[in-house]
CSV table of C-alpha atoms in Angstrom, one decimal:
chain,number,residue,atom,x,y,z
A,1,MET,CA,0.0,0.0,0.0
A,2,LYS,CA,2.9,2.4,0.8
A,3,TRP,CA,4.3,1.7,-2.6
A,4,LEU,CA,1.0,2.4,-4.2
A,5,GLY,CA,0.6,5.7,-2.3
A,6,ILE,CA,4.1,6.9,-3.4
A,7,THR,CA,3.3,5.9,-7.0
A,8,LEU,CA,0.0,8.0,-7.0
A,9,LEU,CA,1.9,11.0,-5.5
A,10,MET,CA,4.4,10.8,-8.3
A,11,ILE,CA,1.7,10.6,-10.9
A,12,PHE,CA,-0.1,13.6,-9.5
A,13,ALA,CA,3.1,15.6,-9.2
A,14,SER,CA,3.9,14.9,-12.9
A,15,LEU,CA,0.4,16.2,-13.9
A,16,SER,CA,0.5,19.4,-11.8
A,17,PRO,CA,2.5,21.5,-14.4
A,18,ILE,CA,0.0,20.5,-17.1
A,19,VAL,CA,-2.9,21.7,-15.0
A,20,SER,CA,-1.1,25.0,-14.3
A,21,ALA,CA,-0.2,25.5,-17.9
A,22,THR,CA,-3.9,25.2,-19.0
A,23,GLU,CA,-5.4,27.5,-16.4
A,24,VAL,CA,-8.9,28.6,-17.6
A,25,TYR,CA,-9.6,32.3,-17.5
A,26,GLU,CA,-12.9,34.0,-17.0
A,27,GLU,CA,-14.7,34.5,-20.2
A,28,THR,CA,-15.0,38.1,-21.5
A,29,ASN,CA,-16.6,39.9,-24.4
A,30,HIS,CA,-14.6,43.0,-25.2
A,31,LEU,CA,-15.3,42.3,-28.9
A,32,SER,CA,-18.9,43.5,-28.5
A,33,ASP,CA,-17.6,46.9,-27.4
A,34,TYR,CA,-16.2,47.6,-30.9
A,35,SER,CA,-18.3,48.8,-33.8
A,36,ARG,CA,-20.0,46.3,-36.0
A,37,ALA,CA,-17.6,47.1,-38.8
A,38,VAL,CA,-14.6,46.3,-36.6
A,39,GLN,CA,-16.3,43.1,-35.4
A,40,SER,CA,-16.8,42.0,-38.9
A,41,ALA,CA,-13.2,42.7,-39.8
A,42,PHE,CA,-12.1,40.5,-36.9
A,43,SER,CA,-14.4,37.7,-38.2
A,44,ARG,CA,-12.8,37.9,-41.6
A,45,CYS,CA,-9.2,38.1,-40.5
A,46,ALA,CA,-9.6,35.3,-37.9
A,47,ASP,CA,-10.0,33.0,-40.9
A,48,LEU,CA,-6.7,34.0,-42.5
A,49,PRO,CA,-4.0,31.4,-42.7
A,50,ALA,CA,-2.2,31.0,-39.3
A,51,HIS,CA,1.5,31.7,-39.0
A,52,ASP,CA,4.4,32.0,-36.7
A,53,GLY,CA,4.7,35.7,-36.2
A,54,GLU,CA,2.7,38.8,-35.0
A,55,TRP,CA,-1.0,38.4,-34.1
A,56,LEU,CA,-3.7,40.9,-33.2
A,57,VAL,CA,-5.6,39.5,-30.1
A,58,VAL,CA,-8.3,40.8,-27.9
A,59,SER,CA,-7.8,40.1,-24.2
A,60,SER,CA,-8.2,41.6,-20.7
A,61,HIS,CA,-4.7,40.4,-20.0
A,62,PRO,CA,-1.7,42.5,-21.3
A,63,LEU,CA,0.1,40.6,-24.1
A,64,GLY,CA,2.9,41.9,-26.2
A,65,LYS,CA,2.4,45.6,-27.1
A,66,LYS,CA,-0.8,47.5,-27.0
A,67,ALA,CA,-2.5,47.8,-30.4
A,68,PRO,CA,-3.6,51.3,-31.6
A,69,HIS,CA,-7.2,52.5,-31.7
A,70,LEU,CA,-8.8,49.5,-29.9
A,71,GLN,CA,-9.2,49.0,-26.2
A,72,ASN,CA,-8.1,45.6,-24.9
A,73,ALA,CA,-6.3,44.8,-28.2
A,74,TRP,CA,-2.7,43.6,-28.3
A,75,LEU,CA,-0.1,42.9,-30.9
A,76,VAL,CA,1.9,39.8,-29.8
A,77,VAL,CA,4.4,37.5,-31.4
A,78,SER,CA,3.1,33.9,-31.1
A,79,THR,CA,2.5,30.6,-32.8
A,80,PRO,CA,-0.7,28.9,-33.9
A,81,ALA,CA,-0.3,26.3,-31.2
A,82,GLU,CA,0.0,28.9,-28.4
A,83,ILE,CA,-2.9,31.0,-29.9
A,84,GLY,CA,-5.0,27.8,-29.9
A,85,ILE,CA,-4.3,27.3,-26.2
A,86,TRP,CA,-5.1,30.9,-25.3
A,87,LEU,CA,-8.4,30.6,-27.2
A,88,ASP,CA,-9.3,27.3,-25.5
A,89,THR,CA,-8.6,28.8,-22.0
A,90,ASN,CA,-10.4,32.1,-22.6
A,91,ARG,CA,-7.1,34.0,-22.2
A,92,ILE,CA,-8.0,35.8,-25.5
A,93,GLU,CA,-11.3,36.3,-27.2
A,94,ILE,CA,-10.2,36.2,-30.8
A,95,ALA,CA,-6.9,36.3,-32.8
A,96,CYS,CA,-6.0,37.6,-36.2
A,97,PRO,CA,-2.6,36.9,-37.9
A,98,GLU,CA,-0.9,40.1,-39.0
A,99,VAL,CA,-0.6,39.1,-42.6
A,100,GLU,CA,1.4,41.5,-44.9
A,101,ARG,CA,-0.5,42.6,-47.9
A,102,ASN,CA,0.8,43.7,-51.3
A,103,HIS,CA,-1.1,46.7,-52.7
A,104,GLU,CA,-0.7,48.2,-56.1
A,105,PRO,CA,-1.2,51.7,-57.4
A,106,ARG,CA,-4.3,52.2,-59.5
A,107,TRP,CA,-3.3,51.4,-63.0
A,108,THR,CA,-2.5,54.3,-65.3
A,109,PRO,CA,-3.9,53.8,-68.8
A,110,ASN,CA,-1.3,54.3,-71.6
A,111,ASP,CA,-2.8,57.2,-73.4
A,112,PRO,CA,-0.9,59.8,-75.5
A,113,LYS,CA,0.7,62.7,-73.8
A,114,PHE,CA,-0.9,66.1,-74.0
A,115,GLY,CA,0.8,69.3,-72.6
A,116,ASP,CA,-2.2,71.2,-71.3
A,117,GLN,CA,-4.0,70.7,-68.0
A,118,TRP,CA,-7.5,70.5,-69.6
A,119,HIS,CA,-8.9,69.0,-66.4
A,120,LEU,CA,-8.4,72.4,-64.7
A,121,GLU,CA,-9.6,74.5,-67.6
A,122,ASN,CA,-11.0,72.9,-70.7
A,123,THR,CA,-11.3,75.4,-73.5
A,124,GLY,CA,-11.9,72.7,-76.1
A,125,GLN,CA,-8.1,72.5,-76.7
A,126,THR,CA,-8.1,68.7,-76.7
A,127,SER,CA,-9.0,66.6,-79.7
A,128,GLY,CA,-12.7,66.0,-79.5
A,129,GLY,CA,-12.8,67.6,-76.0
A,130,LEU,CA,-15.8,69.5,-74.7
A,131,ALA,CA,-15.2,73.1,-73.7
A,132,GLY,CA,-16.1,73.6,-70.0
A,133,GLU,CA,-15.8,69.9,-69.2
A,134,ASP,CA,-13.3,70.4,-66.3
A,135,ALA,CA,-13.1,70.8,-62.5
A,136,ASN,CA,-14.4,74.4,-62.9
A,137,LEU,CA,-11.8,75.8,-60.5
A,138,THR,CA,-10.3,78.9,-62.1
A,139,GLY,CA,-13.1,81.1,-60.7
A,140,ALA,CA,-12.5,79.8,-57.2
A,141,TRP,CA,-8.8,80.5,-57.4
A,142,GLN,CA,-9.5,84.2,-57.4
A,143,SER,CA,-10.3,83.9,-53.7
A,144,TYR,CA,-9.3,80.4,-52.5
A,145,GLN,CA,-6.3,78.2,-53.3
A,146,GLY,CA,-6.3,75.7,-50.4
A,147,THR,CA,-4.1,77.9,-48.2
A,148,GLY,CA,-3.7,76.4,-44.7
A,149,VAL,CA,-5.0,73.0,-45.6
A,150,THR,CA,-2.8,69.9,-45.6
A,151,ILE,CA,-3.2,67.0,-47.9
A,152,GLY,CA,-1.5,63.7,-47.1
A,153,ILE,CA,-0.6,61.8,-50.2
A,154,VAL,CA,-0.7,58.1,-49.1
A,155,ASP,CA,1.2,56.4,-51.9
A,156,ASP,CA,4.6,55.0,-53.0
A,157,GLY,CA,6.6,58.2,-52.1
A,158,LEU,CA,6.7,61.9,-53.0
A,159,ASP,CA,9.6,63.8,-54.6
A,160,HIS,CA,9.5,66.7,-52.2
A,161,ASP,CA,12.5,68.3,-53.8
A,162,HIS,CA,10.6,68.8,-57.1
A,163,PRO,CA,10.5,72.6,-57.8
A,164,ASP,CA,6.7,72.4,-58.2
A,165,LEU,CA,6.1,70.5,-54.9
A,166,THR,CA,8.7,71.9,-52.5
A,167,THR,CA,7.2,75.3,-51.9
A,168,ASN,CA,4.4,74.2,-49.6
A,169,TYR,CA,5.8,70.8,-48.6
A,170,ASP,CA,5.3,69.9,-44.9
A,171,SER,CA,8.5,68.0,-44.0
A,172,THR,CA,7.5,68.0,-40.3
A,173,ASN,CA,4.5,65.8,-40.7
A,174,ASP,CA,5.5,63.4,-43.5
A,175,TYR,CA,6.7,59.8,-43.0
A,176,ASP,CA,8.1,56.7,-44.7
A,177,PHE,CA,6.2,53.7,-43.3
A,178,CYS,CA,8.3,51.3,-45.3
A,179,GLY,CA,11.7,52.7,-44.1
A,180,ASN,CA,10.3,53.9,-40.7
A,181,ASP,CA,11.9,57.3,-41.1
A,182,GLY,CA,10.9,60.8,-41.9
A,183,ASN,CA,11.9,60.8,-45.5
A,184,PRO,CA,9.2,59.6,-48.0
A,185,SER,CA,11.3,60.2,-51.1
A,186,PRO,CA,10.4,57.6,-53.7
A,187,SER,CA,12.7,54.9,-55.0
A,188,ASN,CA,13.5,54.9,-58.7
A,189,TRP,CA,10.4,54.3,-60.9
A,190,ASP,CA,8.0,54.8,-58.0
A,191,ALA,CA,6.6,58.0,-59.5
A,192,HIS,CA,2.9,57.3,-58.8
A,193,GLY,CA,2.7,59.4,-55.6
A,194,THR,CA,4.7,62.3,-57.0
A,195,ALA,CA,2.2,62.5,-59.9
A,196,ALA,CA,-0.8,62.3,-57.6
A,197,ALA,CA,0.7,65.1,-55.4
A,198,GLY,CA,1.0,67.3,-58.5
A,199,VAL,CA,-2.6,66.8,-59.4
A,200,ALA,CA,-3.7,67.7,-55.9
A,201,ALA,CA,-1.5,70.6,-55.0
A,202,ALA,CA,1.4,71.4,-57.3
A,203,THR,CA,2.3,75.1,-56.6
A,204,GLY,CA,0.5,77.4,-58.9
A,205,ASN,CA,1.4,80.9,-60.2
A,206,ASN,CA,5.1,80.3,-59.8
A,207,ASN,CA,6.2,80.3,-63.4
A,208,VAL,CA,7.3,76.6,-63.0
A,209,GLY,CA,5.6,73.6,-64.6
A,210,VAL,CA,2.0,72.9,-63.6
A,211,SER,CA,-0.6,73.8,-61.1
A,212,GLY,CA,-2.5,71.6,-58.7
A,213,ALA,CA,-6.2,71.8,-58.0
A,214,ALA,CA,-5.3,73.5,-54.7
A,215,PRO,CA,-2.3,75.5,-55.8
A,216,ASP,CA,-1.4,76.8,-52.3
A,217,ALA,CA,-2.3,73.8,-50.1
A,218,ASN,CA,0.3,72.0,-48.0
A,219,LEU,CA,1.5,68.5,-49.0
A,220,ALA,CA,2.7,65.7,-46.8
A,221,GLY,CA,4.1,62.5,-48.2
A,222,LEU,CA,3.1,59.3,-46.5
A,223,LEU,CA,5.0,56.5,-48.2
A,224,LEU,CA,3.2,53.2,-47.7
A,225,ILE,CA,2.5,51.1,-50.7
A,226,ALA,CA,6.1,50.7,-51.9
A,227,CYS,CA,6.4,47.7,-49.5
A,228,SER,CA,4.1,45.0,-48.3
A,229,THR,CA,1.8,46.4,-45.6
A,230,PRO,CA,0.2,44.7,-42.6
A,231,ASP,CA,-3.0,46.0,-41.1
A,232,SER,CA,-1.2,47.8,-38.3
A,233,LYS,CA,1.0,49.8,-40.8
A,234,GLU,CA,-1.9,50.8,-42.9
A,235,ALA,CA,-3.7,52.0,-39.8
A,236,ASP,CA,-0.7,54.0,-38.7
A,237,ALA,CA,-0.4,55.7,-42.1
A,238,LEU,CA,-4.1,56.5,-42.4
A,239,SER,CA,-4.2,58.1,-38.9
A,240,HIS,CA,-0.8,59.8,-39.0
A,241,GLU,CA,-0.9,63.3,-37.5
A,242,ASN,CA,-4.7,63.4,-37.9
A,243,GLN,CA,-4.9,66.7,-36.1
A,244,ILE,CA,-2.7,68.3,-38.7
A,245,ILE,CA,-3.4,66.4,-41.9
A,246,ASP,CA,-6.8,67.4,-43.1
A,247,ILE,CA,-7.2,65.1,-46.1
A,248,TYR,CA,-5.8,61.6,-46.8
A,249,SER,CA,-5.6,61.1,-50.5
A,250,ASN,CA,-5.4,57.4,-51.5
A,251,SER,CA,-4.9,56.3,-55.1
A,252,TRP,CA,-4.3,52.6,-54.3
A,253,GLY,CA,-6.1,49.5,-53.2
A,254,PRO,CA,-6.6,45.8,-53.8
A,255,SER,CA,-6.2,44.4,-57.3
A,256,ASP,CA,-8.7,45.5,-60.0
A,257,ASP,CA,-8.7,42.0,-61.6
A,258,GLY,CA,-12.4,41.4,-61.1
A,259,ARG,CA,-11.7,38.4,-58.8
A,260,THR,CA,-10.4,40.1,-55.7
A,261,LEU,CA,-12.8,40.8,-52.8
A,262,GLU,CA,-10.7,42.5,-50.0
A,263,ALA,CA,-11.4,44.7,-47.1
A,264,PRO,CA,-9.3,46.6,-44.5
A,265,GLY,CA,-8.3,44.9,-41.3
A,266,PRO,CA,-9.7,45.8,-37.9
A,267,LEU,CA,-7.0,48.3,-37.1
A,268,THR,CA,-7.4,50.2,-40.4
A,269,ILE,CA,-11.2,50.3,-39.9
A,270,ALA,CA,-10.6,51.5,-36.4
A,271,ALA,CA,-8.3,54.2,-37.8
A,272,PHE,CA,-11.0,55.3,-40.2
A,273,GLU,CA,-13.4,55.5,-37.3
A,274,ASP,CA,-11.0,57.5,-35.2
A,275,ASP,CA,-10.2,59.8,-38.1
A,276,VAL,CA,-13.9,60.8,-38.6
A,277,ALA,CA,-14.7,60.9,-34.9
A,278,ASN,CA,-11.6,62.7,-33.5
A,279,GLY,CA,-9.5,64.0,-36.4
A,280,ARG,CA,-9.3,67.7,-37.2
A,281,GLY,CA,-10.4,68.5,-33.6
A,282,GLY,CA,-13.5,66.4,-33.8
A,283,LEU,CA,-14.6,67.6,-37.2
A,284,GLY,CA,-13.3,64.5,-38.9
A,285,ASN,CA,-10.6,63.9,-41.5
A,286,ILE,CA,-11.5,63.6,-45.1
A,287,ILE,CA,-10.4,60.3,-46.7
A,288,THR,CA,-10.6,60.1,-50.5
A,289,TRP,CA,-10.2,56.8,-52.3
A,290,ALA,CA,-9.7,55.7,-55.9
A,291,ALA,CA,-12.8,53.7,-56.9
A,292,GLY,CA,-10.7,51.4,-59.2
A,293,ASN,CA,-9.8,50.9,-62.8
A,294,GLY,CA,-11.0,47.4,-63.5
A,295,LEU,CA,-14.1,47.9,-65.7
A,296,ASP,CA,-12.4,46.0,-68.5
A,297,ASP,CA,-12.2,43.0,-66.1
A,298,ASP,CA,-15.8,43.5,-65.0
A,299,ASP,CA,-14.6,44.7,-61.6
A,300,ASP,CA,-16.9,46.6,-59.3
A,301,SER,CA,-15.8,49.2,-56.7
A,302,ASN,CA,-18.2,47.6,-54.2
A,303,LYS,CA,-15.7,44.7,-53.9
A,304,ASP,CA,-13.0,47.1,-52.6
A,305,GLY,CA,-13.5,47.4,-48.9
A,306,TYR,CA,-11.3,50.5,-48.6
A,307,ALA,CA,-13.2,52.4,-51.3
A,308,ASN,CA,-16.5,51.0,-49.9
A,309,ALA,CA,-15.9,52.0,-46.3
A,310,ARG,CA,-18.5,54.4,-44.9
A,311,GLN,CA,-15.8,56.9,-43.9
A,312,THR,CA,-14.1,57.2,-47.3
A,313,ILE,CA,-15.1,59.1,-50.4
A,314,ALA,CA,-14.9,56.8,-53.5
A,315,VAL,CA,-13.9,58.8,-56.6
A,316,THR,CA,-14.4,57.5,-60.1
A,317,ALA,CA,-13.2,59.0,-63.4
A,318,ILE,CA,-14.7,60.9,-66.4
A,319,THR,CA,-13.0,62.1,-69.6
A,320,HIS,CA,-12.5,65.4,-71.3
A,321,GLN,CA,-15.8,64.7,-73.0
A,322,GLY,CA,-17.7,64.2,-69.7
A,323,ASP,CA,-18.1,60.5,-70.2
A,324,GLN,CA,-17.3,57.6,-67.9
A,325,SER,CA,-13.7,56.6,-68.6
A,326,TRP,CA,-13.4,53.2,-70.2
A,327,TYR,CA,-11.6,51.7,-67.1
A,328,ALA,CA,-13.7,53.4,-64.4
A,329,GLU,CA,-15.5,50.8,-62.2
A,330,PRO,CA,-19.2,51.2,-61.3
A,331,GLY,CA,-20.4,50.8,-57.7
A,332,ALA,CA,-23.0,51.9,-55.3
A,333,ASN,CA,-20.3,53.2,-53.0
A,334,ILE,CA,-19.0,55.8,-55.5
A,335,LEU,CA,-19.8,59.4,-54.3
A,336,VAL,CA,-18.3,61.6,-56.9
A,337,ALA,CA,-16.6,61.6,-60.3
A,338,ALA,CA,-13.6,63.7,-61.2
A,339,HIS,CA,-11.8,64.3,-64.5
A,340,SER,CA,-9.0,62.0,-65.6
A,341,ASP,CA,-7.6,60.4,-68.8
A,342,GLY,CA,-9.5,58.6,-71.5
A,343,SER,CA,-10.5,59.0,-75.1
A,344,GLY,CA,-7.0,59.8,-76.1
A,345,GLU,CA,-6.1,62.5,-73.5
A,346,GLY,CA,-3.9,62.1,-70.4
A,347,ILE,CA,-3.3,64.2,-67.4
A,348,THR,CA,-0.3,66.5,-67.1
A,349,THR,CA,1.3,66.6,-63.7
A,350,THR,CA,4.6,66.3,-61.8
A,351,ASP,CA,7.1,63.4,-62.2
A,352,ILE,CA,10.1,62.4,-60.3
A,353,GLU,CA,13.0,64.7,-61.2
A,354,GLY,CA,15.5,63.4,-63.7
A,355,SER,CA,15.1,60.1,-65.5
A,356,SER,CA,13.9,57.8,-62.7
A,357,GLY,CA,10.2,58.5,-63.1
A,358,TYR,CA,7.6,58.1,-65.9
A,359,THR,CA,9.7,60.4,-68.1
A,360,ASN,CA,13.1,62.2,-68.2
A,361,ASN,CA,11.8,65.8,-68.0
A,362,ASP,CA,10.3,66.1,-64.5
A,363,TYR,CA,6.7,66.1,-65.8
A,364,THR,CA,4.4,63.6,-67.4
A,365,ASP,CA,1.4,64.2,-69.6
A,366,ASP,CA,0.3,60.5,-69.4
A,367,PHE,CA,-1.0,60.2,-65.9
A,368,GLY,CA,-4.6,59.0,-65.4
A,369,GLY,CA,-7.0,56.5,-64.0
A,370,THR,CA,-8.9,57.0,-60.8
A,371,SER,CA,-5.4,57.5,-59.4
A,372,SER,CA,-5.6,61.0,-60.9
A,373,ALA,CA,-9.3,61.6,-60.3
A,374,THR,CA,-8.8,61.1,-56.6
A,375,PRO,CA,-6.2,63.7,-55.9
A,376,LEU,CA,-8.1,66.1,-58.1
A,377,ALA,CA,-11.1,65.6,-55.7
A,378,SER,CA,-8.7,66.0,-52.8
A,379,GLY,CA,-7.6,69.4,-54.1
A,380,VAL,CA,-11.2,70.5,-54.6
A,381,ILE,CA,-11.9,69.5,-51.0
A,382,ALA,CA,-8.9,71.6,-49.8
A,383,LEU,CA,-10.5,74.6,-51.4
A,384,LEU,CA,-13.8,73.9,-49.5
A,385,LEU,CA,-11.9,73.6,-46.2
A,386,GLU,CA,-10.2,77.0,-46.8
A,387,VAL,CA,-13.6,78.5,-47.4
A,388,ASN,CA,-15.0,77.0,-44.2
A,389,ALA,CA,-12.6,75.2,-41.8
A,390,ASN,CA,-15.5,74.2,-39.6
A,391,LEU,CA,-17.0,71.8,-42.2
A,392,THR,CA,-17.3,68.2,-40.9
A,393,TRP,CA,-16.4,65.1,-42.9
A,394,ARG,CA,-20.1,64.6,-43.5
A,395,ASP,CA,-20.6,68.2,-44.6
A,396,ILE,CA,-17.9,67.6,-47.2
A,397,GLN,CA,-19.7,64.5,-48.5
A,398,HIS,CA,-23.0,66.5,-48.6
A,399,ILE,CA,-21.5,69.3,-50.6
A,400,LEU,CA,-19.8,66.9,-53.1
A,401,VAL,CA,-23.0,65.0,-53.9
A,402,HIS,CA,-24.7,68.4,-54.7
A,403,SER,CA,-21.7,69.6,-56.8
């Protein structure tokens, strides 16, 4: 009997670490405190392939580092096995692997170069163009040029040394989210963001090159899509200095191949929500988004969860004749159309200096797509905010749908 008692003690002793390692925690429901959109984003990302690496988890117990924008959310390095144990024991409510995404700029159609900015003032100078079919800004410029308004160009970089972009460039509030530093200068051939910046706010009336839609607005480069981007990095970019940056202009998104259905992750959605609730001192940041260029592939802008978010303004494209551009996707989410290339005419704007951009002469007349329509809308919004800095993000949407 003594031998049997000792044996049982040894068995129980060997089991005790296992019992301790699988301590069951009290069940919580912090997920219900989040908006329904964030809850849905968690449901989607929880089904992503598991990996050894960083995870976004919801828990009452501190794990790793605190995630931005969401209470009781943490970014933690873990394994699928450990995540499974935490879920089984209620240590965490839900877990999403931080999967890096590859985004691409909206495709720019390869139309012939044309040297005049007909999208700002169309006098009928283009072949087959309709006089007056433009953004109708020249009259507004007499009084308003976007002064004091800051547009963040979220893209693949911005050549802030360009003579048409440097005048009102805000080097204090820019950032490179790929290199994690304060210099969003583009790499060779990454000229997309520089072109978009010129459409929005190239300096006007300076006897140099071109003018933007808001020729005296400030520009801040936010380099994001030149590298793969997890949810947390996108959220950081789209909420960067949201008390200073008024407008986030986004000419990028998921593939326009007609087969891709993709939405932002929970942190990016939370960043959107924080922008409109708290940005600009509670008036809300304005977030413009390219609706997409996949019409030839039967794509629909509704499939793009970024352009389809309630907080963003989806922008599609029309031509110098006032018609829907041949690439411009349809979608119930689209709020406004702005002028861009099509029917043989491109958009003239800034290019990376030298020979490492679209051309070798610091400007391109071949920009286009909803990538160009979106910063044009961003520039128009900058004019509105100069007129009335107290306009909320919803006021801006209301004005645009009546424009």
